[in-house]
XYZ file of C-alpha atoms in Angstrom:
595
model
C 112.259 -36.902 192.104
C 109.909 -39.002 194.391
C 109.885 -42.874 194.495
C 107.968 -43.314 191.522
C 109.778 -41.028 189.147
C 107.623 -38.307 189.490
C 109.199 -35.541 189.362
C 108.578 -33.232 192.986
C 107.819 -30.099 191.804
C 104.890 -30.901 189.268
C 103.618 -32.963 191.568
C 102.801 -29.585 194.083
C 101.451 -28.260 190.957
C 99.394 -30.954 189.508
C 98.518 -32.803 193.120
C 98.100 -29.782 195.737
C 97.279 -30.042 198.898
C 96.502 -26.178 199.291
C 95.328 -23.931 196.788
C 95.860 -19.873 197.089
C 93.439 -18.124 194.742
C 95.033 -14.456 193.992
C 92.727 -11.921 193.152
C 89.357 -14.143 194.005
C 85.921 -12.818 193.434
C 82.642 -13.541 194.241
C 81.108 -13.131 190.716
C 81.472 -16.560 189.405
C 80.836 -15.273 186.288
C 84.251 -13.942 186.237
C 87.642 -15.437 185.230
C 88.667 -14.379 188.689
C 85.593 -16.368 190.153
C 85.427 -19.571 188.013
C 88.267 -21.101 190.037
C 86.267 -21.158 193.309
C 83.798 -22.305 191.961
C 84.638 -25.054 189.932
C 87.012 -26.220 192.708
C 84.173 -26.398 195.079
C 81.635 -28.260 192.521
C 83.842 -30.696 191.544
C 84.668 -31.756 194.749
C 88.103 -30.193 195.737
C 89.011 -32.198 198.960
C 92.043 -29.623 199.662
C 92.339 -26.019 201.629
C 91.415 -23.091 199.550
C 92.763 -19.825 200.464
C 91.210 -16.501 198.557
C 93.485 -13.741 198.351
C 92.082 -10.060 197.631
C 92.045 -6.912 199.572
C 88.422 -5.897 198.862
C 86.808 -8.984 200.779
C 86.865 -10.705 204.135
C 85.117 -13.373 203.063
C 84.240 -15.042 199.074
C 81.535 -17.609 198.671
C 82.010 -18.344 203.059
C 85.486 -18.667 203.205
C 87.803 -16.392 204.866
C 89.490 -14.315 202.329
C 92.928 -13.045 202.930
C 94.373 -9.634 201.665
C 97.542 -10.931 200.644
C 99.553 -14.226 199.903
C 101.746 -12.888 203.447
C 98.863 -13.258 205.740
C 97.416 -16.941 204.716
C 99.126 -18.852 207.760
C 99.400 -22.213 206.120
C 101.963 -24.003 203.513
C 100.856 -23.277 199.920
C 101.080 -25.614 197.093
C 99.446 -23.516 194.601
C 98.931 -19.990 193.694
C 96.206 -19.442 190.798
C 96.348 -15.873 189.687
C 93.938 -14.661 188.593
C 95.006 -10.967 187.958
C 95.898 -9.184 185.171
C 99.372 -8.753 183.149
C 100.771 -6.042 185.422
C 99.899 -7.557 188.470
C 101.716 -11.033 187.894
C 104.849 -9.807 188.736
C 104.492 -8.886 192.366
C 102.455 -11.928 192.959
C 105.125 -14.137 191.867
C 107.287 -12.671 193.517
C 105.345 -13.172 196.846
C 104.969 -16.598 195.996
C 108.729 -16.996 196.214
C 109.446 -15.227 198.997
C 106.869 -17.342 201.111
C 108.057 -20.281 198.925
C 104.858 -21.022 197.364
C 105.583 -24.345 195.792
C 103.870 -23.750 192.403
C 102.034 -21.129 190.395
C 99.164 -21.113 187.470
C 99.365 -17.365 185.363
C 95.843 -17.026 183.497
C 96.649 -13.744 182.012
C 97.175 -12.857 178.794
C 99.476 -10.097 177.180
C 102.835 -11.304 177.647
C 104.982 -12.868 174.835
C 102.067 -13.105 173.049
C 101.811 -9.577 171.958
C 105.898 -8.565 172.296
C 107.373 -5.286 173.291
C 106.572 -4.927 176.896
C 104.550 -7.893 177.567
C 107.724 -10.284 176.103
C 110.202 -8.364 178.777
C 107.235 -9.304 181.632
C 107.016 -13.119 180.503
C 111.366 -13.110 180.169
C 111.207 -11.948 183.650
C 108.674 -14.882 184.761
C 111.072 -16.741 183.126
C 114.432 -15.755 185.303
C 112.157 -15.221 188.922
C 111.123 -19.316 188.062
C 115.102 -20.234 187.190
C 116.536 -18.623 190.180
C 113.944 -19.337 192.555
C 112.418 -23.227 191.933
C 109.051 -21.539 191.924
C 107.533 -23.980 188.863
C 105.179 -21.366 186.857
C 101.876 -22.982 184.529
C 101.514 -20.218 181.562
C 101.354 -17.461 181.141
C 97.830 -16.868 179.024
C 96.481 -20.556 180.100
C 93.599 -21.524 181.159
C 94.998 -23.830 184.010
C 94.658 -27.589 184.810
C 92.656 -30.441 185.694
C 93.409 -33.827 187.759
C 90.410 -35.532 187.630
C 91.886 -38.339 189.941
C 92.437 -35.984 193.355
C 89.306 -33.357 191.719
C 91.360 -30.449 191.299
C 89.798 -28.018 188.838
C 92.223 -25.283 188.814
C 90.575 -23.484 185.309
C 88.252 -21.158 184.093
C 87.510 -23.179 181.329
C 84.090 -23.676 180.366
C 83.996 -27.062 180.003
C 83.829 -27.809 184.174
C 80.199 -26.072 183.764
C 79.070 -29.718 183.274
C 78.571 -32.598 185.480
C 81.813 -34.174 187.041
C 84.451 -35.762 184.367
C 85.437 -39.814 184.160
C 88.687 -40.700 186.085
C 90.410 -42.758 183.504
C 93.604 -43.274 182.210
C 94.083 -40.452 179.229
C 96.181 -37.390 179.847
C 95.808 -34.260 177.514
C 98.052 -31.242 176.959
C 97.609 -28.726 174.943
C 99.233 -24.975 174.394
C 95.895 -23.349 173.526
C 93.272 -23.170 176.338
C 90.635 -22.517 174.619
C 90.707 -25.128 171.904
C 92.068 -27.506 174.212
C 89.019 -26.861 176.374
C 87.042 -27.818 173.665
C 88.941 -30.986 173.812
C 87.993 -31.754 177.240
C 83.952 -30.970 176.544
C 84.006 -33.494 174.061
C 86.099 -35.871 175.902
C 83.699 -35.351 178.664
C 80.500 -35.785 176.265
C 82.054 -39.511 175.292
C 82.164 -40.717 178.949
C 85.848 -40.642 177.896
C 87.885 -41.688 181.894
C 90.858 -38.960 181.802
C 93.664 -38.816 184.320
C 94.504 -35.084 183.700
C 93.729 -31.814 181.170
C 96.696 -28.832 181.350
C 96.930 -25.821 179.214
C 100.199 -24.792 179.135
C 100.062 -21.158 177.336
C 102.876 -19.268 176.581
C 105.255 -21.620 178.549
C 107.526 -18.853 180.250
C 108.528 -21.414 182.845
C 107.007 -25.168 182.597
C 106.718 -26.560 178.894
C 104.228 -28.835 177.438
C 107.680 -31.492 177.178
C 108.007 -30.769 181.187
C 104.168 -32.076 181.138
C 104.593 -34.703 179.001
C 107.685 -36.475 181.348
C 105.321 -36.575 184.378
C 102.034 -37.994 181.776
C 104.668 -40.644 181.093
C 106.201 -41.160 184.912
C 102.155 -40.849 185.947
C 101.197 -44.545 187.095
C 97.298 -43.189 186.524
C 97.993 -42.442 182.819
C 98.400 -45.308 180.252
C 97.622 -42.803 177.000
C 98.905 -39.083 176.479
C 97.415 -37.084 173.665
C 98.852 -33.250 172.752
C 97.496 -30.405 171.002
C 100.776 -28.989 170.283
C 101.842 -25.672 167.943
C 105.336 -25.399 168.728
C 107.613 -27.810 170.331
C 110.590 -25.998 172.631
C 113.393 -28.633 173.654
C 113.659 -30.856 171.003
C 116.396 -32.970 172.109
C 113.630 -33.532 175.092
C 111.129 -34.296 173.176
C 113.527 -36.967 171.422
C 113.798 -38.453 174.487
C 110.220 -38.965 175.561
C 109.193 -40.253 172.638
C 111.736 -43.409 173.224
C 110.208 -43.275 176.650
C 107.061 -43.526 175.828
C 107.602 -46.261 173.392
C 109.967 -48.204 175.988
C 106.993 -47.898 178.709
C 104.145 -48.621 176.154
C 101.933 -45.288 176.727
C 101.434 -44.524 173.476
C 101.854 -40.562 172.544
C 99.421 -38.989 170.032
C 100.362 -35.175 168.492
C 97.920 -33.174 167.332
C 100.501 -30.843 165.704
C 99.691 -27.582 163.994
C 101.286 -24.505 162.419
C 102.717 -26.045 158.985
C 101.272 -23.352 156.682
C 102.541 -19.920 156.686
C 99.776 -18.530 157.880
C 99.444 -21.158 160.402
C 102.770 -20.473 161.571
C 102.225 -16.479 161.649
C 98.508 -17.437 164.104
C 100.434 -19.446 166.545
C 103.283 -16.903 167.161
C 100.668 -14.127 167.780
C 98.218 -16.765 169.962
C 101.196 -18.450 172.016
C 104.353 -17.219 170.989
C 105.040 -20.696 169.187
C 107.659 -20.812 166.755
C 105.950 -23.788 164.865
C 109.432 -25.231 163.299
C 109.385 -27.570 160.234
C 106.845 -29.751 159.757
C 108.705 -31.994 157.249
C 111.375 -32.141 160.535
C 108.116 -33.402 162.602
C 107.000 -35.869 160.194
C 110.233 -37.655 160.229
C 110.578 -37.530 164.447
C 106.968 -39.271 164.337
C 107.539 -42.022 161.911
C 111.556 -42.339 163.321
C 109.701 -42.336 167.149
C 106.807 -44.225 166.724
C 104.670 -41.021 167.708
C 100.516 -40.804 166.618
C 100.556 -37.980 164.578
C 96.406 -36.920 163.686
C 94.923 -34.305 161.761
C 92.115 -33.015 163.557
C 90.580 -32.691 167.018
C 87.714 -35.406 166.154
C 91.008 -37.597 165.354
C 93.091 -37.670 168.626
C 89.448 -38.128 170.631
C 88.968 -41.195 168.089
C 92.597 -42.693 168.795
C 92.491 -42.241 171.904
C 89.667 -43.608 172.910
C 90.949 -47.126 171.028
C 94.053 -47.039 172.328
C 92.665 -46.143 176.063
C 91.711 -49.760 175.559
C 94.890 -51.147 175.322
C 93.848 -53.967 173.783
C 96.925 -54.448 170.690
C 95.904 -55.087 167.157
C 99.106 -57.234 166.452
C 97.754 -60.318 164.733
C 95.297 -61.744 162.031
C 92.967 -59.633 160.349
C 90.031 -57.003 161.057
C 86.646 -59.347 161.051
C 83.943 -57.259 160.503
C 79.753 -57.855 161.367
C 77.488 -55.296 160.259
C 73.766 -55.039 159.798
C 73.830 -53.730 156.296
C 75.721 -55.039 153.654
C 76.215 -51.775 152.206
C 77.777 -50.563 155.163
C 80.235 -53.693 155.182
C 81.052 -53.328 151.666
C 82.031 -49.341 152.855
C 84.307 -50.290 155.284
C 86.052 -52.836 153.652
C 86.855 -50.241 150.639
C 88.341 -47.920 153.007
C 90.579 -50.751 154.754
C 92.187 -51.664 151.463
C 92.907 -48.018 150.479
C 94.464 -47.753 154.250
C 96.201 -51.248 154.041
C 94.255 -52.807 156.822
C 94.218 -56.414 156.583
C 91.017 -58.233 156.863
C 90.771 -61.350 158.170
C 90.320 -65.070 155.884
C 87.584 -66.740 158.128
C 88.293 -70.654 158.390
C 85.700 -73.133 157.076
C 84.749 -73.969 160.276
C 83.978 -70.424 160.812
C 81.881 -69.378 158.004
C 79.833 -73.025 158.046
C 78.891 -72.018 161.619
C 77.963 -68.419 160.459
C 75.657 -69.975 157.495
C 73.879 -71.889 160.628
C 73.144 -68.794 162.318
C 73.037 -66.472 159.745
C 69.160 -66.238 157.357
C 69.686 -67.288 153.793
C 69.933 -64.080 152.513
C 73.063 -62.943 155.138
C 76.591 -63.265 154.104
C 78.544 -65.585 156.169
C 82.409 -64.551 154.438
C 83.997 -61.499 155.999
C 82.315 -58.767 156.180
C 79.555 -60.702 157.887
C 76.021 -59.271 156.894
C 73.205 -60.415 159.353
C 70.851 -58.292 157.503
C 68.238 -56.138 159.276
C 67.210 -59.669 161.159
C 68.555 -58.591 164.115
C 65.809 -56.247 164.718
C 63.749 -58.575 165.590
C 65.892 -61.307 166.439
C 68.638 -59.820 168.921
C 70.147 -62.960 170.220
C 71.696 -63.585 166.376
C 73.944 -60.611 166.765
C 75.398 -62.033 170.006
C 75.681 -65.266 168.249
C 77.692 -63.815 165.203
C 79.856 -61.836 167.944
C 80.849 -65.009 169.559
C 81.966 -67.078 166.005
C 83.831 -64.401 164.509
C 85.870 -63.397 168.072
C 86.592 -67.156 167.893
C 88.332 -67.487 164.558
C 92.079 -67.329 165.244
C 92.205 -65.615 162.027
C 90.419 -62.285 163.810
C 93.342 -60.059 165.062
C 89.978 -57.113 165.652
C 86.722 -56.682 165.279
C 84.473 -54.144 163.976
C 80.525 -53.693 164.521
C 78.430 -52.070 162.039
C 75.292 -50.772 162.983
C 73.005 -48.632 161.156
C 69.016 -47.972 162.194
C 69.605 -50.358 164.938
C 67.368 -48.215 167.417
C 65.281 -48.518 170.628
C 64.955 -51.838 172.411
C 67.090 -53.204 169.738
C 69.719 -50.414 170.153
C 69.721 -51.671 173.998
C 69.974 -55.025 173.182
C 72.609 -54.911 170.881
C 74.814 -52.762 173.274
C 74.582 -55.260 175.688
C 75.473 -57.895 173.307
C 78.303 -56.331 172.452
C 79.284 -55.808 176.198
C 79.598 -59.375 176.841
C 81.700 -60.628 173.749
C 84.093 -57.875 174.675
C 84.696 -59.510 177.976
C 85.132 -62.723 176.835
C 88.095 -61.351 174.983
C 91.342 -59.293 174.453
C 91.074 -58.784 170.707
C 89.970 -54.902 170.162
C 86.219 -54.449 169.878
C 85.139 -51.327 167.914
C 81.937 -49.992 166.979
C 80.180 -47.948 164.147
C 77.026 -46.694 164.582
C 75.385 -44.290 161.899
C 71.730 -43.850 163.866
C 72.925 -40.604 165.771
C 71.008 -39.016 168.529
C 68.294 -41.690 168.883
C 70.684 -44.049 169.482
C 73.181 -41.883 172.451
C 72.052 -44.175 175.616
C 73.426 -47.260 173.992
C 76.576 -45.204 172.561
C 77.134 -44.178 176.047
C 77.105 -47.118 178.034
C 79.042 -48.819 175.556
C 81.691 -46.130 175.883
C 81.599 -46.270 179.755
C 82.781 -49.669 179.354
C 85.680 -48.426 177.124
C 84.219 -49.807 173.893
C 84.985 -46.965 171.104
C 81.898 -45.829 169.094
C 82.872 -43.908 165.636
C 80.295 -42.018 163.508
C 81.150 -43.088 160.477
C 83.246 -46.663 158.881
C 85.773 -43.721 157.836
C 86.107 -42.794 161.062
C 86.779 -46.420 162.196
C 89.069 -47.110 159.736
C 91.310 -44.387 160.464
C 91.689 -45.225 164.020
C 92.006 -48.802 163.605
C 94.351 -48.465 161.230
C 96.667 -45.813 163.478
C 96.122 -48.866 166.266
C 97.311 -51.503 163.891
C 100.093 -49.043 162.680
C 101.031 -48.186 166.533
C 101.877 -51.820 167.013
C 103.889 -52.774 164.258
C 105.925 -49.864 164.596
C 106.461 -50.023 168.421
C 107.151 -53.655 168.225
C 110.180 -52.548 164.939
C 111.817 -49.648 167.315
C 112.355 -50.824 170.189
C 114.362 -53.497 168.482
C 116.117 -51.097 166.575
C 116.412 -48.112 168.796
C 119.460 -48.374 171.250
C 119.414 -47.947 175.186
C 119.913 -44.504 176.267
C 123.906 -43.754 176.601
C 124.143 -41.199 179.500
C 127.660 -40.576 177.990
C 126.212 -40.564 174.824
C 123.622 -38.249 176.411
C 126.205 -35.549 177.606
C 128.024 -36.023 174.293
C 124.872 -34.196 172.429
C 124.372 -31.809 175.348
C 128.073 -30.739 174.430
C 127.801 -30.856 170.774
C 124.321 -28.670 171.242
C 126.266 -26.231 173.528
C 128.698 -25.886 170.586
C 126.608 -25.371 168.425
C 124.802 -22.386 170.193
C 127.603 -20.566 170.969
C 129.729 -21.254 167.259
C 130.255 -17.409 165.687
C 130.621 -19.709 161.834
C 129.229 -21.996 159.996
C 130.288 -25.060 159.956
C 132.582 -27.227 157.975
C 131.032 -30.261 156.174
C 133.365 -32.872 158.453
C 132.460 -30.888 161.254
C 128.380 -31.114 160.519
C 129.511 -35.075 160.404
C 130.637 -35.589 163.907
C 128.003 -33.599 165.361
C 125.489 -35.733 163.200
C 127.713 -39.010 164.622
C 126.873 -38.106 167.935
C 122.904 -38.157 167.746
C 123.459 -41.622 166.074
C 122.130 -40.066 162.387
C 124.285 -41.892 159.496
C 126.676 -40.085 157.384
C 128.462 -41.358 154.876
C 132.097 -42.682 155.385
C 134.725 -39.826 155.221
C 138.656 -38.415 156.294
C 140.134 -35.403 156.463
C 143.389 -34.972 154.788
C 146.290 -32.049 154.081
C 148.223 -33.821 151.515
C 147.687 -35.799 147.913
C 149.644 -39.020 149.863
C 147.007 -38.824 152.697
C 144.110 -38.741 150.278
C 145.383 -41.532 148.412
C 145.132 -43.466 151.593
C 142.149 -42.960 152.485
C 140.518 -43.376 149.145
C 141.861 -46.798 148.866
C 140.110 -47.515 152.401
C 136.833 -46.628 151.758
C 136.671 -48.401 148.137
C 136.762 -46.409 145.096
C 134.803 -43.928 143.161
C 135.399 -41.407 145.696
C 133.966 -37.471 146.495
C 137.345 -34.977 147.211
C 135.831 -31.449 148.385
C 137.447 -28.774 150.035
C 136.737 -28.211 153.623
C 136.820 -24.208 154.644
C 134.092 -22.990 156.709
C 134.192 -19.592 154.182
C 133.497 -21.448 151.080
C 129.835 -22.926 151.143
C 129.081 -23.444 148.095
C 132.211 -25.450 146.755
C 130.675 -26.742 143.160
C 130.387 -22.769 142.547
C 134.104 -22.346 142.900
C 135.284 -25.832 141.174
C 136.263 -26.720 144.510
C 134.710 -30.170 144.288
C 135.174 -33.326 142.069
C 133.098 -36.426 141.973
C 133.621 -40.006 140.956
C 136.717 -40.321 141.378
C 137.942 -43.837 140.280
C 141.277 -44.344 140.895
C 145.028 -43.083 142.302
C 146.124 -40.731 140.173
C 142.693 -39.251 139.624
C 142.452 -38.371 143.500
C 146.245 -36.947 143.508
C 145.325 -35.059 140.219
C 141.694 -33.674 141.850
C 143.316 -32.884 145.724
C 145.559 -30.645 143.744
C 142.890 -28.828 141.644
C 140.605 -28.292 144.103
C 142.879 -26.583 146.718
C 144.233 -24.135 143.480
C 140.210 -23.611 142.907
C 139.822 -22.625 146.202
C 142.953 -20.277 147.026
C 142.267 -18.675 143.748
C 138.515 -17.979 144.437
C 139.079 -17.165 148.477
C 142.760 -16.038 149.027
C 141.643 -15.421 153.254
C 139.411 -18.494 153.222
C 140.993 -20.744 156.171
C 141.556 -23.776 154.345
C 141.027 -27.117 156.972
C 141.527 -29.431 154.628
C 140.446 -31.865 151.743
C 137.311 -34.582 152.670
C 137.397 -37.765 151.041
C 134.087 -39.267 151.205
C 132.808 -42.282 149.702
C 130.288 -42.285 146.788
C 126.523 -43.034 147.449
C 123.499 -43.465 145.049
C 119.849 -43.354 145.497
């Protein structure tokens, strides 16, 4: 772990120094020649070290015919060879302790039979070794920081990405590549893009930590279609929350046939999406729908400006468009904001008679030809301490006025901390203003729905963060090991397991269960009835009989003494009668509960 919490070894993979390209080629029009020469385009400051027999030299620099021969320290090996050439290459890489390794190629757990035993092996040579492997079947990384565009993916065709503070991961390259065009089309400033594929060695969880332990990244977004390490995952999510990078999940695989794509594309096993729902709204975790949905959170959160206060204020240029957006607010519960008197007598100054000066504020197509009232209107709504956010509605707003307006909307946004969102419904003839309001971090949405949606995930995001971290506890580290034991139980238990035994486990990850003894005898019960408070549950406890109702090995409601001495005695004759081998631990008491 280095000084700032990074953790070492993905920083040799995500920050090299050196970078060995195995099986390099000339043909940049080849997976085995993008690397080159996207590395060299986007300005890799680093050595670069091509590695194939069949050349001395690729693209002017000395090739070498194996990882053996390069004389210098390597931080990263990209292969770029097919499935049954991996092997020996990693191999090499760990014998000349090659810190780090990217594996392009596809056919490995992916497909199963042979290609599954290939990827388990990855998986053992990067355990017993410390060589940290990226993939299999990925399409690499990106740190647009340090320049390092270790991919094939199409995407680094264009001109050089934004530095910024936005980290992506994603387990499919090539939608996740997709991802990063469009990010790159918004002028959106990223920190770093990594596909992480089949995950034989590193996870996306692994990537995640150092997103969250990265003092470049502020926002992490994740395409995700299976999540391995849950308890991990857990984990991060209170980190994330604790260290205010908010997390969004793009998180797929719910249908069946969802679920049967992603085993066959990654070799996810998707898990339960009513499982994921909770961890989201239990975690404080962005959960979107679509790709056009984390790009649109992101980019208002990449603000980090908090909508935590007051109401939205909105200003549009059509009253139409106001009386939109306000709709869709109310059906997503975001507040708008009650503008003082003060405020809406200054607006009716400003505003021409036929403008609305309440919330939403309509200056009318006016501001066509009068540009300085938009900046005006900007100015008295940011100022109403009612105004927790403020949206911009712009239709045909185009040309000079398009230019004018943009700038307008530049300068209010300094002058303040509230969010400042835009939506402008003009399209392509209006793209230089949309992008030099989003160099300046300013979102611009398509359409109000689009708005609304993110605004109201922002507003969402800060309400709940602000709840949790008053409710969730500090990390125990005994508490920790605790659920590292009770998961090591659990993995290697031959039975299922008793109901009071499903309770302490459930204890120990801090989820509530209701209140409960064991007991061998009528007197016991008794007892402990008259602790936890009457009606009561008695049900046998055997981990052979599952279904106790089935066997009358179960009564409810009980309401006094002599009912729980009658039903203890009933229940264990139910059970001994239906399962004369069943191993019988026991009767649970357990307290009533309703609703």
């Amino acid at each position: 772990m280095s000084s700032s919490g990074i953790p070492e070894d993905l920083r040799w993979l995500l920050q090299p120094q050196s970078i060995a390209i195995v099986g390099a080629s000339d043909d940049f029009g080849k997976i085995s020649g993008m690397p080159l020469k996207y590395l060299r385009r986007h300005g890799y400051p680093g050595a670069i070290f091509p590695v194939n027999p069949k050349y001395h030299e690729v693209a002017g620099i000395r090739c070498y015919p194996s990882l053996n021969e390069v004389p210098n320290p390597i931080d990263l090996a990209l292969i770029t060879l097919g499935v049954q050439g991996v092997l020996p290459v990693l191999e090499a890489c760990a014998r000349k302790q090659v810190r780090s390794a990217v594996v392009v190629a596809s056919g490995f757990g992916e497909v199963g039979g042979v290609g599954a035993e290939l990827q388990g092996e990855i998986s053992r040579l990067a355990a017993t070794t410390g060589l940290r492997v990226l993939g299999p079947n990925c399409q690499g990384f990106v740190n647009v920081h340090d320049k390092v565009a270790a991919s094939f993916t199409a995407a680094m065709e264009a001109e050089p990405l934004v530095a910024g503070t936005v980290a992506l991961v994603t387990q499919s390259g090539a939608l996740g590549g997709c991802l990063l065009n469009v990010a790159r089309e918004r002028r959106m400033g990223l920190s770093y893009w990594v596909s992480t594929g089949n995950e034989a060695d590193l996870s996306a969880v692994d990537v995640l930590q150092f997103f969250l332990r990265d003092p470049r990244t502020k926002v992490v977004a994740a395409y995700l279609e299976g999540i391995k390490q849950g308890d991990r995952f857990v984990s991060l999510a209170d980190e994330a929350l604790t260290v205010g990078k908010p997390l969004i999940v793009l998180k797929v695989g719910s249908s069946q046939a969802g679920r049967r794509a992603a085993l066959s594309h990654t070799g996810a096993l998707t898990g339960s999406r009513t499982a994921y729902e909770a961890l989201c709204k239990g975690r404080g975790i962005i959960g979107v729908e679509d790709l056009d949905e984390v790009l649109d959170t992101v980019a208002l959160l990449a603000a980090g400006r908090p909508f935590q206060g007051g109401g939205l204020g909105i200003i549009t240029s059509s009253g139409g468009a106001g009386v939109l957006l306000a709709d869709q607010c109310e059906a997503l519960q975001i507040p708008l904001a009650e503008f003082t008197a003060s405020t809406e007598k200054r607006l009716r100054s400003i505003l021409p008679a036929f403008g609305s000066a309440t919330n939403p504020v309509d200056t009318t197509a006016q501001i066509l030809t009068q540009p300085s009232l938009l900046k005006s209107c900007l100015e008295v709504v940011l100022a109403d301490p009612g105004v927790g956010a403020l949206a911009i509605l712009l239709t045909m707003v185009t040309g000079g006025a398009a230019a004018e307006a943009a700038e307008a909307i530049l300068e209010a946004s300094m002058l303040t901390d509230k969010p400042v969102v835009v939506g402008w419904m003009a399209g392509e003839v209006v793209r230089d203003a949309v992008l030099t309001l989003q160099a300046h971090a300013i979102p611009v949405f398509a359409t109000p729905l689009r708005l609304a949606k993110a605004l109201r995930r922002l507003w969402r995001y800060g309400h709940v963060r602000e709840r949790l971290l008053r409710e969730i506890p500090p990390r125990n580290p005994l508490h920790d090991d605790r659920c590292r034991q009770a998961s090591r139980l659990l993995v290697g238990l031959k039975r299922p397991l008793a109901e009071h035994e499903s309770a302490v486990i459930l204890a120990l990850y801090n989820l509530p269960v209701a209140r409960q003894r064991l007991v061998i005898s009528p007197e016991e019960a008794v007892r402990a009835a008259e602790e936890i408070g009457f009606p009561v549950a008695l049900k046998v406890q055997s981990p052979q009989i599952l279904h106790k109702s089935d066997v009358g090995a179960l009564c409810l409601n009980l309401a006094g003494p002599e009912a729980v001495r009658a039903a203890y005695q009933e229940i264990l004759e139910a059970a001994r009668s239906s399962h004369p081998q069943a191993e019988i631990q026991g009767v649970l008491v357990q307290e009533m509960l309703r609703g």
